[in-house]
CSV table of C-alpha atoms and ligand atoms in Angstrom, one decimal:
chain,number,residue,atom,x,y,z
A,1,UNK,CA,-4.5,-4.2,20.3
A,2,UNK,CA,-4.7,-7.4,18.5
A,3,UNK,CA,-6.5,-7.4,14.6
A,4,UNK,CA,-8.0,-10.4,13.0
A,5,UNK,CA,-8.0,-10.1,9.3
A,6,UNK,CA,-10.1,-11.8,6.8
A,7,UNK,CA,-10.4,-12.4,3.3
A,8,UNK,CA,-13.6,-14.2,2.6
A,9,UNK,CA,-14.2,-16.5,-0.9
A,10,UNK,CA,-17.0,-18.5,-2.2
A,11,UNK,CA,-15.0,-21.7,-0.7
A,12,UNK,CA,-11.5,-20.6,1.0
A,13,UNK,CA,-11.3,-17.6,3.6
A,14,UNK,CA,-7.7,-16.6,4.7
A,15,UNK,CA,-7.1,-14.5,7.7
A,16,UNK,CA,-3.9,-12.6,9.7
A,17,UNK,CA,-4.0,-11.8,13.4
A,18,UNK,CA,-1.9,-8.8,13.7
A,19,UNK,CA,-0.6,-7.4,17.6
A,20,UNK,CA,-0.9,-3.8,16.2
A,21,UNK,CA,1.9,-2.7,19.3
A,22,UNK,CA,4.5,-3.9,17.1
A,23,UNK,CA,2.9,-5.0,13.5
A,24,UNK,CA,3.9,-8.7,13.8
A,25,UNK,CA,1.8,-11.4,12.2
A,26,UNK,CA,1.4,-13.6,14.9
A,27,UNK,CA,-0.4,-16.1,13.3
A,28,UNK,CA,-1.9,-16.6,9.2
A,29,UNK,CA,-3.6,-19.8,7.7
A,30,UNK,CA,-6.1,-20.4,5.4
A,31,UNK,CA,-9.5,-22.4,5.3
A,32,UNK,CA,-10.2,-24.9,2.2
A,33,UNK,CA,-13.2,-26.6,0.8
A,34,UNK,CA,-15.4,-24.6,2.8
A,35,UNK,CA,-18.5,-26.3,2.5
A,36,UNK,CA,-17.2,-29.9,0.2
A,37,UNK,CA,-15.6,-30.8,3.6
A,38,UNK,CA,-13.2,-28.8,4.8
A,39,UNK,CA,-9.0,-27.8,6.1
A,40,UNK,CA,-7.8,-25.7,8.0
A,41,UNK,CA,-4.2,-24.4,7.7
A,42,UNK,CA,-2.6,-22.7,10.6
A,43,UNK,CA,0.8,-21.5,11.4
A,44,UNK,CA,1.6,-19.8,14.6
A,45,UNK,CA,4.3,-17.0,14.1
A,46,UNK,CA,7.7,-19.2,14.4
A,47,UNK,CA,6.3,-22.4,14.8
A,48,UNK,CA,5.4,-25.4,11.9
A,49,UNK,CA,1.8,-25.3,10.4
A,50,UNK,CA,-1.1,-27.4,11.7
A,51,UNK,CA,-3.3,-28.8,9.1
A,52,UNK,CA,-6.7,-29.6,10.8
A,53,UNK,CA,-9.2,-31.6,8.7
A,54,UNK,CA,-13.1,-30.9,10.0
A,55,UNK,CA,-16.5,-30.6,8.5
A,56,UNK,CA,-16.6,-26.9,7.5
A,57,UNK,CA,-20.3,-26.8,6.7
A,58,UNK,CA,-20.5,-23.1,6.0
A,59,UNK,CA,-18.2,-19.7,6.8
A,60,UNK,CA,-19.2,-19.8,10.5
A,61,UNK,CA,-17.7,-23.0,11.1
A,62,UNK,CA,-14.8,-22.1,9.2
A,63,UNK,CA,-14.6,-18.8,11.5
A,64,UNK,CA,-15.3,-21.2,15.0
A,65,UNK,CA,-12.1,-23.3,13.5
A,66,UNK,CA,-10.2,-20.1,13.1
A,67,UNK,CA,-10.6,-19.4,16.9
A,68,UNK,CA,-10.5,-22.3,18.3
A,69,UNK,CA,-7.0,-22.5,16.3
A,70,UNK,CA,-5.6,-18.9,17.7
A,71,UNK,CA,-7.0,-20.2,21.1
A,72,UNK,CA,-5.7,-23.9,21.1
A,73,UNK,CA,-3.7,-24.7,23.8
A,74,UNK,CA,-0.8,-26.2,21.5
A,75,UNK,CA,-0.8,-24.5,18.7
A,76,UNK,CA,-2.9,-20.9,19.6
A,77,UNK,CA,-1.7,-17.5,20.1
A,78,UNK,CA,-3.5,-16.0,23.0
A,79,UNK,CA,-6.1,-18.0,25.4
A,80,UNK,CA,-9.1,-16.3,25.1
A,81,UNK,CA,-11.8,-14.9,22.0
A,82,UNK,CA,-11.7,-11.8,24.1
A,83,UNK,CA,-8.0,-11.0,22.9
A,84,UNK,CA,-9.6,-10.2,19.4
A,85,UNK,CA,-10.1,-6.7,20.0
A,86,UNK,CA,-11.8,-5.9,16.2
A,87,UNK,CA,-12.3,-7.5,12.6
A,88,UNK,CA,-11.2,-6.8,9.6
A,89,UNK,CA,-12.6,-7.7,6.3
A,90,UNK,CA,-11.2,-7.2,2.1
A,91,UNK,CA,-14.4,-6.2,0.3
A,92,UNK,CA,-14.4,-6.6,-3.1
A,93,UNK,CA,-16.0,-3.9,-4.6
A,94,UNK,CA,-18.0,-0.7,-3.0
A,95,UNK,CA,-19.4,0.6,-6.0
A,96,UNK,CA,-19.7,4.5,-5.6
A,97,UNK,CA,-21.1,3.4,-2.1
A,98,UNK,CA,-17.6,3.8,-0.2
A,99,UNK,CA,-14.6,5.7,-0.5
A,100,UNK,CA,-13.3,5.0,2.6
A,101,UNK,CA,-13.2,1.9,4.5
A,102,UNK,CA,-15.9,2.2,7.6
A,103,UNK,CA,-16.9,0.2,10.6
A,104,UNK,CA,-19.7,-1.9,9.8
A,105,UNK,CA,-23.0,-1.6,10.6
A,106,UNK,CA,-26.5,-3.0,9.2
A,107,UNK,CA,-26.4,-0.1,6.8
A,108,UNK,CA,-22.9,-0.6,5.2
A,109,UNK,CA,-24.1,-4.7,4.8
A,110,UNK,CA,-26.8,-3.7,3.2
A,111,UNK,CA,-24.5,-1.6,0.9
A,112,UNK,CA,-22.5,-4.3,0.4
A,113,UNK,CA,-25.6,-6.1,-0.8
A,114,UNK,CA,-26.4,-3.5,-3.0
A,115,UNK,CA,-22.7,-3.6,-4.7
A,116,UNK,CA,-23.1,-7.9,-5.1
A,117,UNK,CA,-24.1,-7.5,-9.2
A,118,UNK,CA,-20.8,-5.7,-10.1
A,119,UNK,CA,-18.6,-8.4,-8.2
A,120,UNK,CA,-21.2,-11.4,-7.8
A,121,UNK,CA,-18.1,-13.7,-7.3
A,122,UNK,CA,-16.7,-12.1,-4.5
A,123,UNK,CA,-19.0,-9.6,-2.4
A,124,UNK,CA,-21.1,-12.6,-1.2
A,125,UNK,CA,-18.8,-14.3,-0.5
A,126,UNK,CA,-17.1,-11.2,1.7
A,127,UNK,CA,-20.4,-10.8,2.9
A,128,UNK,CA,-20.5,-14.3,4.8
A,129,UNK,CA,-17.3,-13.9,6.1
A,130,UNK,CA,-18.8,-10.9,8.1
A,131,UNK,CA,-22.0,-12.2,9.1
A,132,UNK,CA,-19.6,-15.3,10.4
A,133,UNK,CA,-17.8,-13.2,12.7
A,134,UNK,CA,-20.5,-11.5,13.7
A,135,UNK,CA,-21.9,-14.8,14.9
A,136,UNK,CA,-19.1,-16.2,16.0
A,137,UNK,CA,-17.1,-13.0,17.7
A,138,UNK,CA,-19.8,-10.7,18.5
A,139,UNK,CA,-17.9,-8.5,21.0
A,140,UNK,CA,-15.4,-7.7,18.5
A,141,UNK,CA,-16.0,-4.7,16.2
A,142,UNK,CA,-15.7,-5.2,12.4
A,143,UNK,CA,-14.8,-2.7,9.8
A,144,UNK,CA,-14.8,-3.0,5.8
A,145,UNK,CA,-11.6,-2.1,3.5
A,146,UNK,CA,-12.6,-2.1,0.0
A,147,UNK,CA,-10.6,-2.8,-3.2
A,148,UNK,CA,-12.2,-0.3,-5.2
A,149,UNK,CA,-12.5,2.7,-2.4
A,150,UNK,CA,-8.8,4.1,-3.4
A,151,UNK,CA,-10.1,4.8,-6.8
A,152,UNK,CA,-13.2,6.9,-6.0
A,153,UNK,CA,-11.3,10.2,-5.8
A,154,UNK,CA,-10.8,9.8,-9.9
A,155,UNK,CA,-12.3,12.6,-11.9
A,156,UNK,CA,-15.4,12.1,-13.8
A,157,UNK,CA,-13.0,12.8,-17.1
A,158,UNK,CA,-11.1,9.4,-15.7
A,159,UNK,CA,-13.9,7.2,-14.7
A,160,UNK,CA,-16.7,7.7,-17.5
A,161,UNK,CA,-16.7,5.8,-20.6
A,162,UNK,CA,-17.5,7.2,-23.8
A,163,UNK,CA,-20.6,5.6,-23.8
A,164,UNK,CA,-24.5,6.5,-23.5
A,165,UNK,CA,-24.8,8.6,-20.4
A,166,UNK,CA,-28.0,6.5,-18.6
A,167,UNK,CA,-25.7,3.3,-18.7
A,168,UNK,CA,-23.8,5.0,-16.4
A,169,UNK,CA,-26.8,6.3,-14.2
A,170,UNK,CA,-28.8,3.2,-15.0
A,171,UNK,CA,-26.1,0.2,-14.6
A,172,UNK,CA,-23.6,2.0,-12.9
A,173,UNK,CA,-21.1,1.4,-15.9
A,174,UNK,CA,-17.9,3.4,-14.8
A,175,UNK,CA,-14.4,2.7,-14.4
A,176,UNK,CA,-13.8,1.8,-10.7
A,177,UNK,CA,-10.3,0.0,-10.7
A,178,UNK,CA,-9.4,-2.3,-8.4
A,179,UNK,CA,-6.0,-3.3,-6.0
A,180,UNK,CA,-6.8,0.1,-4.1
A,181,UNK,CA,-5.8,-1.3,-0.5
A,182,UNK,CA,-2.5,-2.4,-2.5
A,183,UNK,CA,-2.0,0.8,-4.4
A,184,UNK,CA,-2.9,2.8,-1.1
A,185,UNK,CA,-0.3,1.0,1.2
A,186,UNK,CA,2.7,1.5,-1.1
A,187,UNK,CA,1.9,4.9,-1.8
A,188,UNK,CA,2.1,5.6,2.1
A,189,UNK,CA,5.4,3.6,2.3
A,190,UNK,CA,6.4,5.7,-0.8
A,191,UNK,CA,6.1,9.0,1.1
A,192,UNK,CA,8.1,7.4,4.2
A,193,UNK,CA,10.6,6.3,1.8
A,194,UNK,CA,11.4,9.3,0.2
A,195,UNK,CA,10.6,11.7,2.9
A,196,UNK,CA,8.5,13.8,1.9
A,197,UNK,CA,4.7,14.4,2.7
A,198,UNK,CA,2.2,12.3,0.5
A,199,UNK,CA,0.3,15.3,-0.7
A,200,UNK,CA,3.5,16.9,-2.4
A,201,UNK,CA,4.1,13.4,-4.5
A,202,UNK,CA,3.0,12.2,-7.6
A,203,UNK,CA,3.4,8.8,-8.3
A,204,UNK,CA,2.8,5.7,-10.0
A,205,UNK,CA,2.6,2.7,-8.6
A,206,UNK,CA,2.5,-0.7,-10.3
A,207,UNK,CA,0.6,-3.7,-8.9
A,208,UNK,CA,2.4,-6.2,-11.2
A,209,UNK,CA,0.8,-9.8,-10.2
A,210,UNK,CA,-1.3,-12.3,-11.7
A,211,UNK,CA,-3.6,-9.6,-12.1
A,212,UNK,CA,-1.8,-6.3,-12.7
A,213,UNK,CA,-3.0,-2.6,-12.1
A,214,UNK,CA,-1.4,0.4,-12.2
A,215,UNK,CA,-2.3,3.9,-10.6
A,216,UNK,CA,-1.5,7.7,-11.1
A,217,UNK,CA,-1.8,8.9,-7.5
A,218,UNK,CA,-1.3,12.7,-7.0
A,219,UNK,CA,-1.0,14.0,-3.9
A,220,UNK,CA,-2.1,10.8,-2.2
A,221,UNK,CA,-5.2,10.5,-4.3
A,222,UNK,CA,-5.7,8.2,-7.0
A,223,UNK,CA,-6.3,10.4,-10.3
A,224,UNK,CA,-6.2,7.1,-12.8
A,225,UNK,CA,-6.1,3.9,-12.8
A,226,UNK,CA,-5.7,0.8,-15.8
A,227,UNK,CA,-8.5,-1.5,-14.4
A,228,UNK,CA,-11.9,-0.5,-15.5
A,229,UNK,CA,-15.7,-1.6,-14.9
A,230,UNK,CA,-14.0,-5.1,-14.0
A,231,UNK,CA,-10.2,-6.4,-13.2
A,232,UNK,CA,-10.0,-7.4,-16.9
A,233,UNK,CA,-9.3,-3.9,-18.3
A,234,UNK,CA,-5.9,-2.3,-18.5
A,235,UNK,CA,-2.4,-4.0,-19.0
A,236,UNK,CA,-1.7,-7.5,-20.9
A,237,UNK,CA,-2.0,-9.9,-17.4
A,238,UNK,CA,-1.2,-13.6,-16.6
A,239,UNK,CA,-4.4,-15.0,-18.4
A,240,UNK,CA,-6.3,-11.9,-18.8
A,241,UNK,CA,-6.3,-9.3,-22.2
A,242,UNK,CA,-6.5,-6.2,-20.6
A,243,UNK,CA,-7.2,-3.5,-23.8
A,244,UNK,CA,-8.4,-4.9,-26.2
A,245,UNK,CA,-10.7,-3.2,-29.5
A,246,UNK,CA,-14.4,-3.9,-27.9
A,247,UNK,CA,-15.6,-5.2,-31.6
A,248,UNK,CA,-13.2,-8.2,-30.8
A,249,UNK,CA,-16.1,-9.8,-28.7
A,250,UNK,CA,-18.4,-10.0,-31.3
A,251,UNK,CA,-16.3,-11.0,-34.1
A,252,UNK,CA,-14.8,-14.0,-32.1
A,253,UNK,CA,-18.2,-14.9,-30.9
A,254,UNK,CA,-19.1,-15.3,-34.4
A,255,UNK,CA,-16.1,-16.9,-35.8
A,256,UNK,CA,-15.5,-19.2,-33.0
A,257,UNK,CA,-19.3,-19.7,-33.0
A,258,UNK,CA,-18.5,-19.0,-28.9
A,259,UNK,CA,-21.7,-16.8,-27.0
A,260,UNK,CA,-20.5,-13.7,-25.0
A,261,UNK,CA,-20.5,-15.1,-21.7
A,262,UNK,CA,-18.0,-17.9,-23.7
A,263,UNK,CA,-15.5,-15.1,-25.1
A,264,UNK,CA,-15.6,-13.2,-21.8
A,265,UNK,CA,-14.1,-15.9,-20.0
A,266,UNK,CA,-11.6,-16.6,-23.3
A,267,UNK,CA,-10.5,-13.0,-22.7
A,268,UNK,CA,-10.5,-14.0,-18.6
A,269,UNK,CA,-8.9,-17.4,-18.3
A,270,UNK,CA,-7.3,-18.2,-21.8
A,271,UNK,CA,-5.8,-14.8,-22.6
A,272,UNK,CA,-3.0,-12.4,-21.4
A,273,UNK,CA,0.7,-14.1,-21.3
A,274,UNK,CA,-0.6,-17.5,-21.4
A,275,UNK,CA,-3.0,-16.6,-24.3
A,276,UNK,CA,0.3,-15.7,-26.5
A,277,UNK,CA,3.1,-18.1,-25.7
A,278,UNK,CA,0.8,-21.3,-25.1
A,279,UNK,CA,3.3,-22.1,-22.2
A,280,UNK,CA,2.5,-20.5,-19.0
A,281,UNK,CA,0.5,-17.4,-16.8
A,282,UNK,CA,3.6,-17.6,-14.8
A,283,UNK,CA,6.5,-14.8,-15.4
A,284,UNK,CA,9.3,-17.3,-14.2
A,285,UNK,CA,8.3,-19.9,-16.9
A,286,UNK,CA,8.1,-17.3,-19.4
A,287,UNK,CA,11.5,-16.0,-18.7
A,288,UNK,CA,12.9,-19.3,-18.0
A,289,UNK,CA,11.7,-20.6,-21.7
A,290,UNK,CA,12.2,-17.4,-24.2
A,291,UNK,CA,15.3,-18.3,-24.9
A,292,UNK,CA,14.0,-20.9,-26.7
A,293,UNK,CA,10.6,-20.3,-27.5
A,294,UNK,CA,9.7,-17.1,-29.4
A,295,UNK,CA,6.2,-16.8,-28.6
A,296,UNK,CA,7.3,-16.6,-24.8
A,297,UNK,CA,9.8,-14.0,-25.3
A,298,UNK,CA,6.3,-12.2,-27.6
A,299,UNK,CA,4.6,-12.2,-24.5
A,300,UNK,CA,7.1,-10.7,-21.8
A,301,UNK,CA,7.8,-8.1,-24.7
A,302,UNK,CA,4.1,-7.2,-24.9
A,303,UNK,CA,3.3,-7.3,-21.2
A,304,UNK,CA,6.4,-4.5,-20.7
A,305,UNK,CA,5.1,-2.8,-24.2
A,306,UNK,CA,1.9,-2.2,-22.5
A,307,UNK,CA,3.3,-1.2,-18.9
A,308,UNK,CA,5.5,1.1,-21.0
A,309,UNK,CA,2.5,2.9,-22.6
A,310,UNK,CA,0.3,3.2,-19.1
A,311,UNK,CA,3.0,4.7,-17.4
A,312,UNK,CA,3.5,7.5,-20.4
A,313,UNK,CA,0.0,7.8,-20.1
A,314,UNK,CA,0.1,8.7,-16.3
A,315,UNK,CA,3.1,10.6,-16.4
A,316,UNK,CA,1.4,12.5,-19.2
A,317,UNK,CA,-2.0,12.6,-16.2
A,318,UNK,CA,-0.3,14.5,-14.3
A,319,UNK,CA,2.2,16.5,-16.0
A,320,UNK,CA,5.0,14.6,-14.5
A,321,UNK,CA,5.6,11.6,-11.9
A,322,UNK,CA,8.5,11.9,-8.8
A,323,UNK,CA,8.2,8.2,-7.9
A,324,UNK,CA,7.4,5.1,-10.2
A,325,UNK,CA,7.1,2.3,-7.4
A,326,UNK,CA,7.1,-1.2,-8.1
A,327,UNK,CA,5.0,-4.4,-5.7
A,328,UNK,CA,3.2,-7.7,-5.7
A,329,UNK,CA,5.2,-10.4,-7.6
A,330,UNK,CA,6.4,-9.3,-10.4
A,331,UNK,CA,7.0,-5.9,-9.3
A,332,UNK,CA,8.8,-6.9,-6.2
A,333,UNK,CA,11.1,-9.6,-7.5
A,334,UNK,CA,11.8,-9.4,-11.4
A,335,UNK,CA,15.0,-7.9,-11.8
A,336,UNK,CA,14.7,-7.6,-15.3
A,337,UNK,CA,11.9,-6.2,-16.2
A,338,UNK,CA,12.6,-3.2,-13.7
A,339,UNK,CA,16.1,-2.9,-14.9
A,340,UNK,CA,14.2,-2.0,-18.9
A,341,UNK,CA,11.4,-0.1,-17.6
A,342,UNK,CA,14.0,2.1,-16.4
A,343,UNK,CA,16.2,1.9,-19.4
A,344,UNK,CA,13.2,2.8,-21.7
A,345,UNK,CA,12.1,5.6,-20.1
A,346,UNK,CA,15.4,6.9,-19.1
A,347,UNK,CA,13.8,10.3,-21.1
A,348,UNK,CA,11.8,11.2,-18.2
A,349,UNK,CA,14.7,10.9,-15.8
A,350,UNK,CA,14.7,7.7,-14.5
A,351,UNK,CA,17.6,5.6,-13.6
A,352,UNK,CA,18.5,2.6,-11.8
A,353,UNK,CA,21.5,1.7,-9.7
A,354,UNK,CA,21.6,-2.6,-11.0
A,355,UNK,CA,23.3,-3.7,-7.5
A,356,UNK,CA,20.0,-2.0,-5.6
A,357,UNK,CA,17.8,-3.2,-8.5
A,358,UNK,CA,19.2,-6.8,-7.3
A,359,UNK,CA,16.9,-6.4,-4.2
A,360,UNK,CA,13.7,-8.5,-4.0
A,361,UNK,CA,11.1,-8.5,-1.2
A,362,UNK,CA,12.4,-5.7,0.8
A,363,UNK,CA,11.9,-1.7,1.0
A,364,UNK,CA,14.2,0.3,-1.0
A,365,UNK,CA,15.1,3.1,-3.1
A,366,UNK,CA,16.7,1.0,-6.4
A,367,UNK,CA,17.4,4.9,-8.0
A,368,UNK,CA,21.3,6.6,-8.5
A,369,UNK,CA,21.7,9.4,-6.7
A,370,UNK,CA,20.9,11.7,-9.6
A,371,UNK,CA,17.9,10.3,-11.1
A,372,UNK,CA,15.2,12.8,-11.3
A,373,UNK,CA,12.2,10.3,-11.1
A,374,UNK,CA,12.8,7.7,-8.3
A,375,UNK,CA,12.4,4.3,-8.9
A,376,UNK,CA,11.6,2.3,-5.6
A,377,UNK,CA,10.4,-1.2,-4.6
A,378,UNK,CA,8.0,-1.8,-1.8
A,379,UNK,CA,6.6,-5.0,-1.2
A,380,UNK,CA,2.7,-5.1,-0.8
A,381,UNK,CA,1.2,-5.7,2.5
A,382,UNK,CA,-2.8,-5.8,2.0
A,383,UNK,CA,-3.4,-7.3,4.9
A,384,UNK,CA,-1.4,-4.8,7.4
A,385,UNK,CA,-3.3,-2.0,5.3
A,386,UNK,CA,-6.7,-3.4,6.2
A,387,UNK,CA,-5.7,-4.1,10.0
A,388,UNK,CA,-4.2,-0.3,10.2
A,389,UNK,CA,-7.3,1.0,8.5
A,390,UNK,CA,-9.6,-1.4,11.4
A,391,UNK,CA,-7.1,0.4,14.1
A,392,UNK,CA,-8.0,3.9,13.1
A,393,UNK,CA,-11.4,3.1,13.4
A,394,UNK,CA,-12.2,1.5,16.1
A,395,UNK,CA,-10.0,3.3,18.4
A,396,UNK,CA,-11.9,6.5,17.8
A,397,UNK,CA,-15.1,4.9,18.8
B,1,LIG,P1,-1.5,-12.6,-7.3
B,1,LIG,O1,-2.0,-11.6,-8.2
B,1,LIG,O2,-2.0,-14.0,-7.5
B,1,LIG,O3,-1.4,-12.2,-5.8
B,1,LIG,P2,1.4,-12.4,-7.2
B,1,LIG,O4,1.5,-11.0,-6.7
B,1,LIG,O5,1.9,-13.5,-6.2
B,1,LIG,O6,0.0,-12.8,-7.8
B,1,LIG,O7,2.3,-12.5,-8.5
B,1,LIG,C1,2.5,-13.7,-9.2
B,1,LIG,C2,3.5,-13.4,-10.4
B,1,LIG,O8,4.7,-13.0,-9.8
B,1,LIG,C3,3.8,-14.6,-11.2
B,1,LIG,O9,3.8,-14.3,-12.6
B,1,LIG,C4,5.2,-15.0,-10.8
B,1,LIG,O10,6.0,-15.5,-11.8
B,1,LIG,C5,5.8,-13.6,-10.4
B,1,LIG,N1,6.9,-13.9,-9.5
B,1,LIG,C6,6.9,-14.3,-8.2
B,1,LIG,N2,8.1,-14.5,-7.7
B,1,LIG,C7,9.0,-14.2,-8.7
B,1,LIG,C8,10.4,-14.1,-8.8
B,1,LIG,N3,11.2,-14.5,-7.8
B,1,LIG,N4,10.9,-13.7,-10.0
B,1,LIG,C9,10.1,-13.3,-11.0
B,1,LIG,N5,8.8,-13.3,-10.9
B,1,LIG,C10,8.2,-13.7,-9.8
């Protein structure tokens, strides 16, 4: 069974075809400037990438340049549509609406609808990349993996916010966290890793990317998690806050004479790591320049202050952790920061072995033999996530 995987935005749309007999990527690429004009990256599994400049009016035609690239005689990696045995698309945001990812139907679009004014960037936009296949490759079936499904099994304790009850009932104001496909893939490979079923674990697992998240997951279920109501809650990020005192907003609007849509995308775009040191959103120009540059070396300190306190607060969740695991790029390749985590918290048990810590991009238990919590690393796959959730799916139908 071969999986086409898509991640639909306002202007780009990036897609994977997976042959699930053996999990290989077979071919990726990415469309541009969907509706300006249009490019289409492709690069068949071994081979260079194509760049293909054409009118991409809309997603459809960004969809019927995606096939005619896997089909193309050249540079394609099967020779007929019909190859494409099902579809499957990142959503954005559920809402309370899924917990699961499901096959779609007219029902779950019109969910999908419904969820559009707590992610109005990105659910359209995941929305047209459905109705494009659809259109486009009508035989094949097409299921939904959501970002925020992961997180649904959070008690009410975790997900309410201290605030009057109707906003919840009336604007659906809850904490629903995001990076779920992420956090649920590593936690799988976690199990596998240590041997040991899923439901006997509990672990933390630590999305650390431009955007970073973490997760208490206890017994395979996701009990906590430090995004919130939107991706901007939680731990100091590349340009984003994370925690900061609510009455912040209103006081810098004042001052700064900015409106609140202005100091929302201040604590979006101009915040975080970049916000502090002035230099960079980028962890490697951070760590390249605090040797020199104090307010750099501030904002690694902070970012690792903050991942510090989250992961006492989960440990603290569940009365305990077995497994802190580490993905996305920070987590997966900064040597460092892994090394102090461990070193800080060496109270709860954990400690690293420095030549397995060296690892980046690969699978692997970085722990010595006698640390009582595990530290592993486990690069993030969201994509083979989505197309094994699409598998299970569809074969049962
Ligand atoms: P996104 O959230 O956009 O998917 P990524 O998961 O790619 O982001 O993570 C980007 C972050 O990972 C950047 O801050 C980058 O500096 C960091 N990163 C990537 N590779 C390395 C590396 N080799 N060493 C240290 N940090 C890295």
């Amino acid at each position: 069974m071969k999986i086409l995987v898509i991640n639909a935005g306002s202007s780009s749309l990036k897609y994977q075809f997976i042959d699930m007999d053996n999990m290989d990527v077979i071919a990726k690429g990415l469309c541009e400037r969907i509706g300006i004009d249009g490019r289409l990256k492709h690069t068949p599994a071994g081979k260079d990438t194509v760049i293909i400049e054409k009118a991409m009016p809309d997603h459809t035609a960004a969809i019927g340049m995606v096939i005619d690239a896997l089909t193309d005689k050249d540079h394609g990696v099967i020779s007929g549509m019909d190859e494409i045995s099902a579809v499957g698309h990142r959503v954005v945001h559920g809402g309370e609406l899924f917990s699961e990812s499901v096959v779609i139907d007219e029902g779950v679009k019109k969910s999908i609808e419904e969820c559009i004014e707590l992610a109005p960037l990105h659910n359209p936009a995941n929305l047209t990349g459905i109705l494009a296949c659809e259109n486009v490759i009508p035989h094949a079936k097409q299921v939904a993996v959501f970002d925020t499904a992961f997180h649904q099994t959070m008690p009410s304790e975790a997900y309410l916010y201290a605030l009057p009850y109707e906003y919840y009932t009336k604007h659906k104001i809850r904490r629903y966290g995001f990076h779920g496909t992420s956090h649920k893939y590593v936690t799988g490979r976690a199990a596998e890793l240590l041997g040991k079923p899923v439901e006997e674990l509990k672990l933390i697992t630590l999305h650390l990317g431009n955007g970073s998240s973490l997760a208490a997951v206890n017994g395979g279920k996701s009990v906590d998690t430090s995004m919130g109501f939107t991706p901007l809650a939680g731990l100091v990020m590349g340009t984003r806050s994370g925690d900061i005192d609510p009455a912040i907003v209103s006081y810098v609007a004042e001052k700064e004479n900015l409106s609140v849509k202005e100091v929302s995308d201040v604590l979006n775009k101009k915040s975080g790591v970049l916000g502090v040191s002035g230099v960079s959103s980028d962890f490697r120009d951070l760590a390249e320049q605090a040797e020199t540059n104090d307010r750099a070396k501030l904002s690694l300190d902070m970012f690792s202050y903050s991942l510090k306190k989250f992961i006492g607060q989960y440990i603290a969740v569940m009365n305990g952790v077995d497994a802190l695991v580490f993905t996305a790029g920070i987590g997966e390749n900064n040597v460092e920061l892994r090394s102090q985590i461990a070193k800080e918290l060496s109270f709860f048990g954990l400690s690293i072995d420095e030549e397995k810590n060296k690892v980046r991009g690969k699978d692997m238990d970085i722990s010595t033999p006698d640390a009582k919590v595990k530290t592993l690393v486990i690069p993030t796959n969201e994509e083979l996530m989505i197309a094994l959730d699409t598998k299970r799916l569809v074969e049962n139908l």
